[in-house]
XYZ file of C-alpha atoms in Angstrom:
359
model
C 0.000 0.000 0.000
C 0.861 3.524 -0.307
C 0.260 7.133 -0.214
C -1.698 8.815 -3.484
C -0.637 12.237 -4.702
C -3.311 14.180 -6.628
C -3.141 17.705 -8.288
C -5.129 19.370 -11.037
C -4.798 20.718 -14.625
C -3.541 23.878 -13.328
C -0.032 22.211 -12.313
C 0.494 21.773 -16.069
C 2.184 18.712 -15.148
C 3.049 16.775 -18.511
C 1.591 13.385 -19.092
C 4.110 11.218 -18.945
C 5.431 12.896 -16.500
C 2.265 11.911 -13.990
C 2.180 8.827 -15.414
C 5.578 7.864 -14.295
C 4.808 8.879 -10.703
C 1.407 7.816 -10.701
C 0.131 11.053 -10.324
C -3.530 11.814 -10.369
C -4.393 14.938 -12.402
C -7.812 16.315 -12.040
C -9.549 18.452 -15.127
C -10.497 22.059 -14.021
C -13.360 22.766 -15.957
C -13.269 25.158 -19.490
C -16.543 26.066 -21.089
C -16.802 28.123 -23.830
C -15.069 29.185 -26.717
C -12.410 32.530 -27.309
C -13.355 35.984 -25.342
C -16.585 33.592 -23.876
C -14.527 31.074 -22.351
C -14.998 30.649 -18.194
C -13.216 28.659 -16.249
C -14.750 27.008 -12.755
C -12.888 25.004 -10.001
C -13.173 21.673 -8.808
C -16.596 20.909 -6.515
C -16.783 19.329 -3.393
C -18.274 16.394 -5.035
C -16.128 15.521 -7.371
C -12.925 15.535 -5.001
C -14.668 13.477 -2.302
C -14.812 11.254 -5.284
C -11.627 11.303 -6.226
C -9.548 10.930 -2.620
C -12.281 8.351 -1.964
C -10.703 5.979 -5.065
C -7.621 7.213 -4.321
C -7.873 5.859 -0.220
C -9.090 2.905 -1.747
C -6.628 2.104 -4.208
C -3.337 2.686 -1.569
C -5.316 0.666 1.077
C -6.086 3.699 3.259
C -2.579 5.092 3.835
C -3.858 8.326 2.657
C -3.818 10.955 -0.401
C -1.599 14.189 -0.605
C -3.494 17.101 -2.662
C -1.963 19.964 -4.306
C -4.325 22.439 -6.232
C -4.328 25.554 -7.607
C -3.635 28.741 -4.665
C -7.078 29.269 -2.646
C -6.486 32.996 -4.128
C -6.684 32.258 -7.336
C -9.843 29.552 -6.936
C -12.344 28.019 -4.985
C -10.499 24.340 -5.441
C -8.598 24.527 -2.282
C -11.337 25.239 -0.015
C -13.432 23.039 -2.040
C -10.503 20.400 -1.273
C -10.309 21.294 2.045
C -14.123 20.608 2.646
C -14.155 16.923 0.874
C -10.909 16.114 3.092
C -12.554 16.713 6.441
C -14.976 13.648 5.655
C -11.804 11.573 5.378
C -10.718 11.416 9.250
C -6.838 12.761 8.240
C -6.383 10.486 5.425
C -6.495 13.425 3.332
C -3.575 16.323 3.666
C -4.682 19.779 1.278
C -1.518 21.569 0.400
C -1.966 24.985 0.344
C -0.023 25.536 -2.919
C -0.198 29.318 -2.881
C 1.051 28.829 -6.451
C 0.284 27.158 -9.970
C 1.984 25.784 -13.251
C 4.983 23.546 -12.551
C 5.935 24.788 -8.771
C 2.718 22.762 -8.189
C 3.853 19.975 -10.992
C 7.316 19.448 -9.364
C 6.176 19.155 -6.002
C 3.374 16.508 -6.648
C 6.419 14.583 -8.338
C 9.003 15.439 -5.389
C 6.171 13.851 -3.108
C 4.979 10.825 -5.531
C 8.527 9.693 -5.794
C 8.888 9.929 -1.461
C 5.647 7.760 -1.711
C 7.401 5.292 -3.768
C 10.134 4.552 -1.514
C 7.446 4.113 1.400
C 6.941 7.406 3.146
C 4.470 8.199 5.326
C 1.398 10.582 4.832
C 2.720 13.115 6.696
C 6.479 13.096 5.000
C 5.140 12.828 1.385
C 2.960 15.634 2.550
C 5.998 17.607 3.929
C 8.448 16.772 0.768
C 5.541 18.785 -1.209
C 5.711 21.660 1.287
C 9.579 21.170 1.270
C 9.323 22.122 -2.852
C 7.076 25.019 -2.746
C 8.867 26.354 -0.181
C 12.023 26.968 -2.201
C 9.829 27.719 -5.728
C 9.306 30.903 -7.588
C 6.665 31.690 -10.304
C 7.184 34.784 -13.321
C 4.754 35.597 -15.355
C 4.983 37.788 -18.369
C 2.004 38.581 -21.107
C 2.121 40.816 -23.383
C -1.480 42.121 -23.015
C -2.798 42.591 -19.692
C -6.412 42.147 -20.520
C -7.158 38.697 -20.250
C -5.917 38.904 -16.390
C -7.602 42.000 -15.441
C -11.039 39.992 -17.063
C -10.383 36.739 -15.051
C -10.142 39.130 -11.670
C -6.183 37.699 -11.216
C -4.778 41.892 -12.117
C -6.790 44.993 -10.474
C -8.442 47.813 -12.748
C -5.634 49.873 -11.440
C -2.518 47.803 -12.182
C -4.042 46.951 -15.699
C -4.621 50.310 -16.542
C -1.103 51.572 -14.895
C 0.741 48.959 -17.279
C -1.486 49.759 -20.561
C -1.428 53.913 -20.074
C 2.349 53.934 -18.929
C 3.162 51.761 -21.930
C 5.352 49.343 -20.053
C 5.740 45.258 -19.991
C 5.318 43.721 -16.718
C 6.918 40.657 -15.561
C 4.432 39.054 -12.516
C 5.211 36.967 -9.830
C 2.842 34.849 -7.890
C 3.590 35.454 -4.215
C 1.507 34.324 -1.686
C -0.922 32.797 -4.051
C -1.451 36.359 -5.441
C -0.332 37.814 -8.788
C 2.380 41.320 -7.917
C 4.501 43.120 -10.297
C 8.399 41.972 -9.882
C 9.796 44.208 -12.463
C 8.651 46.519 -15.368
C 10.582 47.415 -19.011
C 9.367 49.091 -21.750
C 10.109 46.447 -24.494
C 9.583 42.943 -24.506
C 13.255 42.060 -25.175
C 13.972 44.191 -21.662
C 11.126 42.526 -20.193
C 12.882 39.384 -20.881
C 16.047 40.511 -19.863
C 14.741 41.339 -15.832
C 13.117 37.407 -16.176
C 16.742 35.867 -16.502
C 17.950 38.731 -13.689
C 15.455 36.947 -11.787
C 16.227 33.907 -12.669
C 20.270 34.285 -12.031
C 19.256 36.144 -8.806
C 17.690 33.251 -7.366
C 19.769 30.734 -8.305
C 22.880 32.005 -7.043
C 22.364 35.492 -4.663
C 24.297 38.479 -5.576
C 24.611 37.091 -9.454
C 23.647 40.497 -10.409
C 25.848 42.428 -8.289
C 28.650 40.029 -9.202
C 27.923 39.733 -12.978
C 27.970 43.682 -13.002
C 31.056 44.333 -11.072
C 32.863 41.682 -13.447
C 31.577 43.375 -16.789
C 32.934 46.825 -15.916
C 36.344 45.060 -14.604
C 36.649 43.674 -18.059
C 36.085 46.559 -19.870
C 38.107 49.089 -17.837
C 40.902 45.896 -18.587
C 39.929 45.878 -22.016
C 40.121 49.695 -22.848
C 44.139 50.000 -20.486
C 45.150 47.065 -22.726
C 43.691 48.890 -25.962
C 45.921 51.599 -25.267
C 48.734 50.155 -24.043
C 48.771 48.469 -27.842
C 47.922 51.970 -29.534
C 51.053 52.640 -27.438
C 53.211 50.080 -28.951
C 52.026 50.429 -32.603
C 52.961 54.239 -32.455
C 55.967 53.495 -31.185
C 56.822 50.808 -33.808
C 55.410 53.237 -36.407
C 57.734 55.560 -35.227
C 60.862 52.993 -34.952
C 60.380 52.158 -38.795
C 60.247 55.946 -40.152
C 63.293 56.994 -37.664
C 64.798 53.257 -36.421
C 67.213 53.389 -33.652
C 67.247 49.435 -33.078
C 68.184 47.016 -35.089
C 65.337 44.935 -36.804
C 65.758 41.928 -34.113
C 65.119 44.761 -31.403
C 61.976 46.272 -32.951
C 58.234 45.218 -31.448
C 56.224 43.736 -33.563
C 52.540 44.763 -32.506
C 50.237 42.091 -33.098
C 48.203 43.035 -36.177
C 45.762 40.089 -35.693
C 44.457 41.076 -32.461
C 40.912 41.875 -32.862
C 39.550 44.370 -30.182
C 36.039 43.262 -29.787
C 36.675 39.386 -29.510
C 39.604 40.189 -27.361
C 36.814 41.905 -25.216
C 34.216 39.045 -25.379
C 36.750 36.493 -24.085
C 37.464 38.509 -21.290
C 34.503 39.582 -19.949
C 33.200 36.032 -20.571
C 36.686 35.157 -18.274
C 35.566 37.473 -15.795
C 31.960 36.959 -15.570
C 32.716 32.885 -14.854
C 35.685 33.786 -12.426
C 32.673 36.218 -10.489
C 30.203 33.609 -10.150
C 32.635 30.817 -9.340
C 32.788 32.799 -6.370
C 29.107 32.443 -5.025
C 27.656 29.702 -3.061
C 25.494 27.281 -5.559
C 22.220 25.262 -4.884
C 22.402 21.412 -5.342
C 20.144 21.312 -8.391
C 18.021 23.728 -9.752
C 14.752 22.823 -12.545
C 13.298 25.297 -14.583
C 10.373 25.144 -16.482
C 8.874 27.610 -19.214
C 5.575 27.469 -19.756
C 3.823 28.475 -22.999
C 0.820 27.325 -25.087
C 2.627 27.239 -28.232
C 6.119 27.681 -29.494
C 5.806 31.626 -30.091
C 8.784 33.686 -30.664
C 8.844 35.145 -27.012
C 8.998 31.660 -25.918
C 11.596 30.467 -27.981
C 13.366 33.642 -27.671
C 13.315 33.089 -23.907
C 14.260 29.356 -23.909
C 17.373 30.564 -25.615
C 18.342 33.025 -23.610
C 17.720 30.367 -20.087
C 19.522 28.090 -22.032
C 22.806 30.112 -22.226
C 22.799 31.125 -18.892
C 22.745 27.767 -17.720
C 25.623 27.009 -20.003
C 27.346 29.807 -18.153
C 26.232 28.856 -14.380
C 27.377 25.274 -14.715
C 30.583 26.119 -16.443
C 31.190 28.483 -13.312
C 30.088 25.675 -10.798
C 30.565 21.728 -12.032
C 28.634 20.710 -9.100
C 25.441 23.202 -9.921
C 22.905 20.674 -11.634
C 20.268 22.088 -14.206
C 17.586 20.983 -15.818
C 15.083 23.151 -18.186
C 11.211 21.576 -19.263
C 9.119 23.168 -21.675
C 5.584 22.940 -20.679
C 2.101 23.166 -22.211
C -0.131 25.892 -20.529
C -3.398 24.515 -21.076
C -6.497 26.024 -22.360
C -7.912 26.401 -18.714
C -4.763 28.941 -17.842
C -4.401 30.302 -20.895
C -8.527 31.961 -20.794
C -6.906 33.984 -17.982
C -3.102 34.821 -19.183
C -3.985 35.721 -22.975
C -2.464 34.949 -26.221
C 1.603 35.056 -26.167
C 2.004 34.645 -22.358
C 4.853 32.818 -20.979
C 5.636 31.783 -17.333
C 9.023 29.980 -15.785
C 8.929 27.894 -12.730
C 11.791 27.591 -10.637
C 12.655 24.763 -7.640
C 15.835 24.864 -6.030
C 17.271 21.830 -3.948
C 19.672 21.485 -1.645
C 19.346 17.686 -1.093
C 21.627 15.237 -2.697
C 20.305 13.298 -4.188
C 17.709 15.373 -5.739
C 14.262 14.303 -5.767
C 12.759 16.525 -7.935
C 15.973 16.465 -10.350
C 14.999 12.396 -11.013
C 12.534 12.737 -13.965
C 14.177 13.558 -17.202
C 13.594 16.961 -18.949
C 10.133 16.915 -20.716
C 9.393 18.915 -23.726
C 11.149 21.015 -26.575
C 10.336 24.070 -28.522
């Protein structure tokens, strides 16, 4: 016997991903079509239901839910309410979060089930996940949020009359600005500022301080060589050494790769420096491969590169996601969102299923 995990669509938990971990998914519920599309949570009913097959199946050693954040539906105290009937058998997570923070820790706690765990550890491995998981958000139209009641008249029409692009993070189960930019490109530039930030604390500061090293480097040496080529300029039209004796500037030196390599030197030397997670697992979320999305995936791809060439024991891995039609009524057309779970255990649980997903 053993202990059930069971989330819901708004994880955006791949598949094969819950098959492999035996991971109930419940369907929110989607009806209509386009700008008439509504969304409703999960009823009491059907969750008694559910945990009542689940209970069933593992022999009564009890079911671990994670839904969607009680502010952002009525499925957690919905949840909460079927539970009660169930004597403890039942633990409600409160998520205070969606998409893939929710996906990774269902798995996290599914694969603790596995090895035998009781209710109350499989239950705490989930809390365990959430508890070191972050949630961005960026749309490019603030509409469909401020219609679905997740963005305030005020902070829609702040964004749409100030002309700027928002990047969201769910905190506390409730949707807040983390950082504003006037273009999407910039806008995508604060997500992997986030992202770096997180990962490895004082990143930023690090990254910055190494950039302007590197160039104030770059721009002594690229004198010091202006220096040497007049002189050798000089030597040729009035030469006072023999030809042995002369410098020879270097003529194939090329200023701006001679710039990259450095600051590329400098910014791996800088975050060599700072202390690194276990594993970290990213996933970006998107309902189709748009550009932003693939333009983002490219951009978290390189700075992984970069982290794990600065830190050999820093493990990442990156998922591309689905968001399905039930999350996308509410984020829009174009909107992409990364999930982020850090983990300080070794080995890492939520680092055991393989990367899902491509663009």
């Amino acid at each position: 016997m053993t202990v059930y995990v069971v989330t819901d669509t708004s994880s955006c938990l791949p598949a094969t991903m819950a098959e492999d971990a035996e991971i109930t998914v419940l369907p929110l519920h989607l009806s209509g079509e386009g700008a008439d599309a509504t969304t409703a949570g999960l009823g009491q009913l059907e969750l008694t239901a559910a945990y009542a097959r689940l209970l069933e199946r593992g022999g009564d050693d009890g079911v671990v839910a994670l839904h969607l954040s009680k502010e952002l539906s009525a499925t957690w105290s919905n949840a909460e309410t079927a539970a009660a009937i169930f004597e403890e058998k039942v633990q409600v997570i409160d998520s205070q979060s969606a998409g893939m923070v929710l996906g990774y820790a269902a798995v996290a706690a599914a694969l603790k089930a596995r090895e035998g765990a009781s209710l109350e550890e499989v239950a705490q491995t989930a809390r365990d996940v959430i508890d070191h998981a972050s949630l961005w958000l960026y749309v490019p139209r603030v509409e469909a949020l401020r219609k679905g009641g997740r963005l305030s008249t005020g902070q829609s029409l702040l964004t749409t009359t100030l002309a700027t692009r928002p990047v969201f993070q769910l905190e506390e189960g409730k949707l807040s600005v983390a950082s504003k930019a006037r273009t999407q490109s910039k806008a995508l530039d604060r997500i992997i500022d986030l992202l770096q930030e997180k990962i490895l604390p004082g990143a930023l500061e690090a990254l910055r301080a190494a950039t302007a090293k590197a160039k104030d480097e770059h721009h002594d040496e690229v004198k010091a060589r202006h220096r040497t080529k007049t002189k050798a300029m000089l030597d040729i039209v009035n030469p006072k050494k023999s030809d042995a004796d002369q410098e020879n500037p270097d003529t194939a030196w090329n200023p701006a790769e001679a710039l990259k390599e450095r600051t590329a030197a400098a910014r791996l030397e800088a975050l060599n420096l700072l202390d690194a997670p276990r594993s970290a697992r990213i996933a970006i979320h998107t309902e189709e491969a748009t550009e932003v999305a693939v333009e983002l995936k490219e951009r978290i791809d390189a700075m992984v590169e970069e982290m794990t060439q600065a830190n050999s024991q820093l493990e990442v891995v990156v998922d591309v996601v689905t968001i399905p039609p039930v999350l996308s009524t509410h984020t829009g057309p174009g909107a992409v969102a990364i999930a982020l779970v850090l983990d300080e255990r070794t080995p890492s649980v939520v680092m055991q299923p393989e990367a899902v997903g491509e663009l």
